[in-house]
CSV table of N, CA and C in Angstrom, one decimal:
chain,number,residue,atom,x,y,z
A,1393,LYS,N,0.8,-1.2,0.0
A,1393,LYS,CA,0.0,0.0,0.0
A,1393,LYS,C,0.9,1.3,0.0
A,1394,ASP,N,1.9,1.3,0.9
A,1394,ASP,CA,2.8,2.4,0.9
A,1394,ASP,C,3.6,2.6,-0.4
A,1395,LYS,N,4.0,1.4,-0.9
A,1395,LYS,CA,4.8,1.5,-2.1
A,1395,LYS,C,4.0,2.1,-3.3
A,1396,LEU,N,2.7,1.7,-3.3
A,1396,LEU,CA,1.8,2.3,-4.4
A,1396,LEU,C,1.7,3.8,-4.2
A,1397,ARG,N,1.5,4.3,-3.0
A,1397,ARG,CA,1.5,5.7,-2.7
A,1397,ARG,C,2.8,6.4,-3.1
A,1398,PHE,N,3.9,5.8,-2.8
A,1398,PHE,CA,5.2,6.3,-3.1
A,1398,PHE,C,5.4,6.4,-4.7
A,1399,GLU,N,5.0,5.4,-5.4
A,1399,GLU,CA,5.1,5.4,-6.8
A,1399,GLU,C,4.2,6.4,-7.5
A,1400,LEU,N,3.1,6.6,-6.9
A,1400,LEU,CA,2.1,7.6,-7.4
A,1400,LEU,C,2.7,9.0,-7.2
A,1401,GLU,N,3.2,9.3,-6.0
A,1401,GLU,CA,3.8,10.6,-5.7
A,1401,GLU,C,5.1,10.8,-6.5
A,1402,LYS,N,5.9,9.8,-6.7
A,1402,LYS,CA,7.1,9.9,-7.5
A,1402,LYS,C,6.7,10.2,-9.0
A,1403,SER,N,5.7,9.7,-9.5
A,1403,SER,CA,5.3,9.9,-10.9
A,1403,SER,C,4.8,11.3,-11.1
A,1404,THR,N,4.2,11.9,-10.1
A,1404,THR,CA,3.6,13.3,-10.2
A,1404,THR,C,4.6,14.4,-9.7
A,1405,TYR,N,5.7,14.0,-9.2
A,1405,TYR,CA,6.7,15.0,-8.7
A,1405,TYR,C,7.4,15.7,-9.8
A,1406,THR,N,7.4,17.0,-9.7
A,1406,THR,CA,8.0,17.8,-10.8
A,1406,THR,C,9.2,18.6,-10.4
A,1407,GLY,N,9.6,18.5,-9.1
A,1407,GLY,CA,10.7,19.3,-8.6
A,1407,GLY,C,12.0,18.7,-8.9
A,1408,PRO,N,13.1,19.3,-8.4
A,1408,PRO,CA,14.4,18.8,-8.7
A,1408,PRO,C,14.7,17.5,-8.0
A,1409,TRP,N,15.4,16.6,-8.6
A,1409,TRP,CA,15.7,15.3,-8.0
A,1409,TRP,C,16.9,15.4,-7.0
A,1410,LYS,N,17.8,16.4,-7.3
A,1410,LYS,CA,18.9,16.5,-6.4
A,1410,LYS,C,18.8,17.9,-5.8
A,1411,VAL,N,19.3,18.1,-4.6
A,1411,VAL,CA,19.4,19.4,-3.9
A,1411,VAL,C,20.5,20.2,-4.6
A,1412,PRO,N,20.3,21.4,-5.1
A,1412,PRO,CA,21.3,22.1,-5.8
A,1412,PRO,C,22.5,22.4,-4.9
A,1413,ALA,N,23.7,22.4,-5.4
A,1413,ALA,CA,24.9,22.6,-4.7
A,1413,ALA,C,24.9,24.1,-4.3
A,1414,LYS,N,25.5,24.4,-3.1
A,1414,LYS,CA,25.7,25.7,-2.7
A,1414,LYS,C,26.7,26.4,-3.5
A,1415,GLU,N,26.5,27.7,-3.8
A,1415,GLU,CA,27.5,28.5,-4.6
A,1415,GLU,C,28.7,28.7,-3.7
A,1416,LYS,N,29.9,28.6,-4.2
A,1416,LYS,CA,31.1,28.9,-3.5
A,1416,LYS,C,31.2,30.4,-3.3
A,1417,LYS,N,31.8,30.7,-2.1
A,1417,LYS,CA,32.0,32.1,-1.8
A,1417,LYS,C,33.1,32.7,-2.7
A,1418,ASP,N,33.0,33.9,-3.1
A,1418,ASP,CA,34.0,34.6,-3.9
A,1418,ASP,C,35.3,34.8,-3.0
A,1419,PRO,N,36.4,34.3,-3.4
A,1419,PRO,CA,37.6,34.5,-2.5
A,1419,PRO,C,38.0,35.9,-2.4
A,1420,GLY,N,37.6,36.8,-3.4
A,1420,GLY,CA,38.0,38.2,-3.4
A,1420,GLY,C,37.0,39.0,-2.5
A,1421,ALA,N,36.0,38.4,-2.0
A,1421,ALA,CA,35.0,39.2,-1.2
A,1421,ALA,C,35.7,39.6,0.1
A,1422,PRO,N,35.3,40.8,0.7
A,1422,PRO,CA,35.8,41.2,2.0
A,1422,PRO,C,35.4,40.2,3.1
A,1423,LYS,N,36.3,40.0,4.0
A,1423,LYS,CA,36.1,39.1,5.1
A,1423,LYS,C,35.4,39.8,6.3
A,1424,ARG,N,34.4,39.1,6.9
A,1424,ARG,CA,33.7,39.7,8.0
A,1424,ARG,C,34.7,39.8,9.2
A,1425,PRO,N,34.6,40.9,10.0
A,1425,PRO,CA,35.5,41.0,11.2
A,1425,PRO,C,35.1,40.1,12.3
A,1426,MET,N,36.0,39.8,13.2
A,1426,MET,CA,35.8,39.0,14.3
A,1426,MET,C,34.8,39.7,15.3
A,1427,SER,N,34.1,39.0,16.0
A,1427,SER,CA,33.2,39.6,17.0
A,1427,SER,C,34.1,40.0,18.2
A,1428,ALA,N,33.6,40.8,19.1
A,1428,ALA,CA,34.3,41.2,20.3
A,1428,ALA,C,34.8,40.0,21.1
A,1429,PHE,N,33.9,39.1,21.3
A,1429,PHE,CA,34.2,37.9,22.1
A,1429,PHE,C,35.3,37.1,21.4
A,1430,LEU,N,35.3,36.9,20.1
A,1430,LEU,CA,36.3,36.2,19.4
A,1430,LEU,C,37.6,36.8,19.5
A,1431,ALA,N,37.7,38.2,19.4
A,1431,ALA,CA,38.9,38.9,19.6
A,1431,ALA,C,39.5,38.7,21.0
A,1432,PHE,N,38.6,38.8,22.0
A,1432,PHE,CA,39.0,38.6,23.4
A,1432,PHE,C,39.6,37.2,23.6
A,1433,SER,N,38.9,36.2,23.0
A,1433,SER,CA,39.3,34.8,23.1
A,1433,SER,C,40.7,34.6,22.4
A,1434,HIS,N,40.8,35.2,21.2
A,1434,HIS,CA,42.1,35.0,20.5
A,1434,HIS,C,43.2,35.6,21.3
A,1435,LYS,N,43.0,36.8,21.9
A,1435,LYS,CA,44.1,37.4,22.6
A,1435,LYS,C,44.4,36.7,23.9
A,1436,ASN,N,43.5,36.1,24.6
A,1436,ASN,CA,43.7,35.4,25.9
A,1436,ASN,C,43.9,33.9,25.9
A,1437,ARG,N,43.6,33.3,24.8
A,1437,ARG,CA,43.7,31.8,24.7
A,1437,ARG,C,45.0,31.2,25.2
A,1438,ALA,N,46.1,31.7,24.7
A,1438,ALA,CA,47.4,31.2,25.0
A,1438,ALA,C,47.7,31.3,26.5
A,1439,SER,N,47.5,32.5,27.0
A,1439,SER,CA,47.8,32.6,28.5
A,1439,SER,C,46.9,31.8,29.4
A,1440,VAL,N,45.6,31.7,29.0
A,1440,VAL,CA,44.7,30.9,29.8
A,1440,VAL,C,45.1,29.4,29.7
A,1441,LYS,N,45.5,29.0,28.5
A,1441,LYS,CA,45.9,27.6,28.3
A,1441,LYS,C,47.1,27.3,29.2
A,1442,ALA,N,48.1,28.2,29.1
A,1442,ALA,CA,49.3,28.0,29.9
A,1442,ALA,C,49.0,27.9,31.4
A,1443,LYS,N,48.1,28.8,31.9
A,1443,LYS,CA,47.8,28.8,33.3
A,1443,LYS,C,47.1,27.5,33.7
A,1444,LEU,N,46.2,27.1,32.9
A,1444,LEU,CA,45.4,25.9,33.2
A,1444,LEU,C,46.3,24.6,33.2
A,1445,LEU,N,47.2,24.6,32.2
A,1445,LEU,CA,48.1,23.4,32.2
A,1445,LEU,C,49.1,23.4,33.3
A,1446,MET,N,49.5,24.6,33.7
A,1446,MET,CA,50.4,24.7,34.9
A,1446,MET,C,49.7,24.3,36.1
A,1447,LYS,N,48.4,24.7,36.3
A,1447,LYS,CA,47.6,24.3,37.4
A,1447,LYS,C,47.5,22.8,37.5
A,1448,ASP,N,47.3,22.1,36.3
A,1448,ASP,CA,47.1,20.7,36.2
A,1448,ASP,C,48.4,20.0,36.6
A,1449,GLU,N,49.6,20.6,36.2
A,1449,GLU,CA,50.9,20.0,36.6
A,1449,GLU,C,51.1,20.0,38.1
A,1450,ASN,N,50.6,21.0,38.7
A,1450,ASN,CA,50.8,21.2,40.2
A,1450,ASN,C,50.0,20.2,41.0
A,1451,ASN,N,49.0,19.6,40.4
A,1451,ASN,CA,48.2,18.6,41.1
A,1451,ASN,C,48.9,17.3,41.3
A,1452,ASP,N,50.0,17.1,40.7
A,1452,ASP,CA,50.8,15.8,40.8
A,1452,ASP,C,50.0,14.6,40.4
A,1453,ASP,N,49.1,14.8,39.4
A,1453,ASP,CA,48.4,13.6,38.8
A,1453,ASP,C,49.4,12.9,37.9
A,1454,THR,N,49.3,11.6,37.9
A,1454,THR,CA,50.2,10.8,37.0
A,1454,THR,C,49.6,10.8,35.6
A,1455,GLY,N,48.3,11.1,35.4
A,1455,GLY,CA,47.7,11.1,34.1
A,1455,GLY,C,48.2,12.2,33.2
A,1456,PRO,N,47.9,12.2,31.9
A,1456,PRO,CA,48.4,13.2,31.0
A,1456,PRO,C,47.7,14.5,31.2
A,1457,THR,N,48.4,15.6,31.0
A,1457,THR,CA,47.8,16.9,31.2
A,1457,THR,C,47.4,17.4,29.9
A,1458,THR,N,46.1,17.2,29.6
A,1458,THR,CA,45.5,17.6,28.3
A,1458,THR,C,44.4,18.6,28.6
A,1459,LEU,N,44.2,19.5,27.7
A,1459,LEU,CA,43.1,20.4,27.9
A,1459,LEU,C,42.4,20.5,26.5
A,1460,THR,N,41.1,20.2,26.5
A,1460,THR,CA,40.4,20.2,25.2
A,1460,THR,C,40.0,21.6,24.9
A,1461,ASN,N,39.7,21.8,23.6
A,1461,ASN,CA,39.3,23.2,23.2
A,1461,ASN,C,38.0,23.5,23.8
A,1462,ALA,N,37.1,22.6,24.0
A,1462,ALA,CA,35.8,22.8,24.6
A,1462,ALA,C,36.0,23.3,26.1
A,1463,GLU,N,36.9,22.7,26.8
A,1463,GLU,CA,37.1,23.2,28.2
A,1463,GLU,C,37.7,24.6,28.2
A,1464,LEU,N,38.7,24.8,27.3
A,1464,LEU,CA,39.3,26.1,27.2
A,1464,LEU,C,38.3,27.2,26.8
A,1465,SER,N,37.4,26.8,25.9
A,1465,SER,CA,36.4,27.8,25.4
A,1465,SER,C,35.4,28.1,26.6
A,1466,ARG,N,35.1,27.1,27.4
A,1466,ARG,CA,34.2,27.4,28.5
A,1466,ARG,C,34.8,28.4,29.5
A,1467,VAL,N,36.1,28.2,29.7
A,1467,VAL,CA,36.8,29.1,30.6
A,1467,VAL,C,36.8,30.5,30.1
A,1468,LEU,N,37.1,30.6,28.8
A,1468,LEU,CA,37.1,32.0,28.1
A,1468,LEU,C,35.8,32.6,28.1
A,1469,ALA,N,34.7,31.8,27.9
A,1469,ALA,CA,33.4,32.3,27.9
A,1469,ALA,C,33.0,32.9,29.3
A,1470,ARG,N,33.4,32.1,30.3
A,1470,ARG,CA,33.2,32.6,31.7
A,1470,ARG,C,33.9,33.9,32.0
A,1471,MET,N,35.2,34.0,31.5
A,1471,MET,CA,36.0,35.2,31.7
A,1471,MET,C,35.3,36.4,31.0
A,1472,TRP,N,34.8,36.2,29.8
A,1472,TRP,CA,34.1,37.2,29.0
A,1472,TRP,C,32.8,37.7,29.8
A,1473,LYS,N,32.1,36.7,30.3
A,1473,LYS,CA,30.9,37.0,31.0
A,1473,LYS,C,31.1,37.8,32.3
A,1474,ASP,N,32.2,37.4,32.9
A,1474,ASP,CA,32.5,38.1,34.2
A,1474,ASP,C,33.3,39.4,34.0
A,1475,ALA,N,33.8,39.7,32.8
A,1475,ALA,CA,34.6,40.9,32.6
A,1475,ALA,C,33.7,42.1,32.8
A,1476,SER,N,34.4,43.2,33.3
A,1476,SER,CA,33.7,44.4,33.5
A,1476,SER,C,33.4,45.1,32.1
A,1477,ASP,N,32.5,46.0,32.1
A,1477,ASP,CA,32.1,46.7,30.9
A,1477,ASP,C,33.3,47.5,30.3
A,1478,GLU,N,34.2,48.0,31.2
A,1478,GLU,CA,35.4,48.7,30.8
A,1478,GLU,C,36.4,47.8,30.0
A,1479,GLU,N,36.5,46.5,30.5
A,1479,GLU,CA,37.4,45.6,29.9
A,1479,GLU,C,36.8,45.2,28.5
A,1480,LYS,N,35.5,45.0,28.4
A,1480,LYS,CA,34.8,44.6,27.2
A,1480,LYS,C,34.8,45.8,26.2
A,1481,LYS,N,34.8,47.0,26.7
A,1481,LYS,CA,34.7,48.2,25.8
A,1481,LYS,C,35.8,48.2,24.7
A,1482,GLU,N,37.0,47.9,25.1
A,1482,GLU,CA,38.1,47.9,24.1
A,1482,GLU,C,37.8,47.0,22.9
A,1483,TYR,N,37.3,45.8,23.2
A,1483,TYR,CA,37.0,44.8,22.1
A,1483,TYR,C,35.8,45.2,21.4
A,1484,ILE,N,34.8,45.8,22.0
A,1484,ILE,CA,33.6,46.2,21.4
A,1484,ILE,C,33.8,47.3,20.5
A,1485,ASP,N,34.6,48.3,20.9
A,1485,ASP,CA,34.9,49.5,20.1
A,1485,ASP,C,35.7,49.1,18.8
A,1486,THR,N,36.7,48.2,19.0
A,1486,THR,CA,37.5,47.7,17.9
A,1486,THR,C,36.6,46.9,16.9
A,1487,GLU,N,35.7,46.1,17.4
A,1487,GLU,CA,34.8,45.4,16.5
A,1487,GLU,C,33.9,46.4,15.7
A,1488,TYR,N,33.4,47.4,16.4
A,1488,TYR,CA,32.5,48.4,15.8
A,1488,TYR,C,33.3,49.1,14.6
A,1489,LYS,N,34.5,49.5,14.9
A,1489,LYS,CA,35.3,50.1,13.8
A,1489,LYS,C,35.5,49.2,12.6
A,1490,LEU,N,35.9,48.0,12.9
A,1490,LEU,CA,36.2,47.0,11.9
A,1490,LEU,C,34.9,46.7,11.1
A,1491,ARG,N,33.8,46.6,11.8
A,1491,ARG,CA,32.5,46.3,11.1
A,1491,ARG,C,32.1,47.4,10.2
A,1492,GLN,N,32.3,48.7,10.6
A,1492,GLN,CA,32.0,49.8,9.8
A,1492,GLN,C,32.8,49.8,8.5
A,1493,LYS,N,34.1,49.5,8.7
A,1493,LYS,CA,35.0,49.4,7.5
A,1493,LYS,C,34.5,48.2,6.6
A,1494,TYR,N,34.2,47.1,7.2
A,1494,TYR,CA,33.7,46.0,6.4
A,1494,TYR,C,32.4,46.4,5.6
A,1495,LEU,N,31.5,47.1,6.2
A,1495,LEU,CA,30.2,47.4,5.6
A,1495,LEU,C,30.5,48.3,4.4
A,1496,LYS,N,31.5,49.2,4.5
A,1496,LYS,CA,31.9,50.1,3.4
A,1496,LYS,C,32.5,49.2,2.3
A,1497,GLU,N,33.4,48.3,2.6
A,1497,GLU,CA,34.1,47.5,1.6
A,1497,GLU,C,33.1,46.6,0.9
A,1498,ILE,N,32.1,46.0,1.6
A,1498,ILE,CA,31.2,45.1,1.0
A,1498,ILE,C,30.2,45.9,0.1
A,1499,ALA,N,29.9,47.1,0.4
A,1499,ALA,CA,29.1,48.0,-0.4
A,1499,ALA,C,29.8,48.2,-1.7
A,1500,VAL,N,31.1,48.5,-1.7
A,1500,VAL,CA,31.9,48.8,-2.9
A,1500,VAL,C,32.0,47.5,-3.7
A,1501,TRP,N,32.2,46.4,-3.0
A,1501,TRP,CA,32.4,45.1,-3.7
A,1501,TRP,C,31.2,44.7,-4.4
A,1502,ARG,N,30.0,44.9,-3.8
A,1502,ARG,CA,28.8,44.5,-4.5
A,1502,ARG,C,28.5,45.4,-5.7
């Protein structure tokens, strides 16, 4: 019964049989700027990772001292959330300037 329904629907279907492939992005297009949080993370990632690994080494565990990107990202997210508005302002202002520049470039590019 279901096979008959399927065959009937298949015979009356007029749409595309394959999903069209996504167009590739133009490599010459302007790149979007990093968000304020990403800039903060990029700047602080190495120092946070070093501190956390050093903390793990001081625990005298015999296991390997590894830190996953997910764990590191959680710490950075918590730092961003707990940061004062003055600390965030530097990154937010930089993002705003870069975003305005990007919007001008993309308008010219289009």
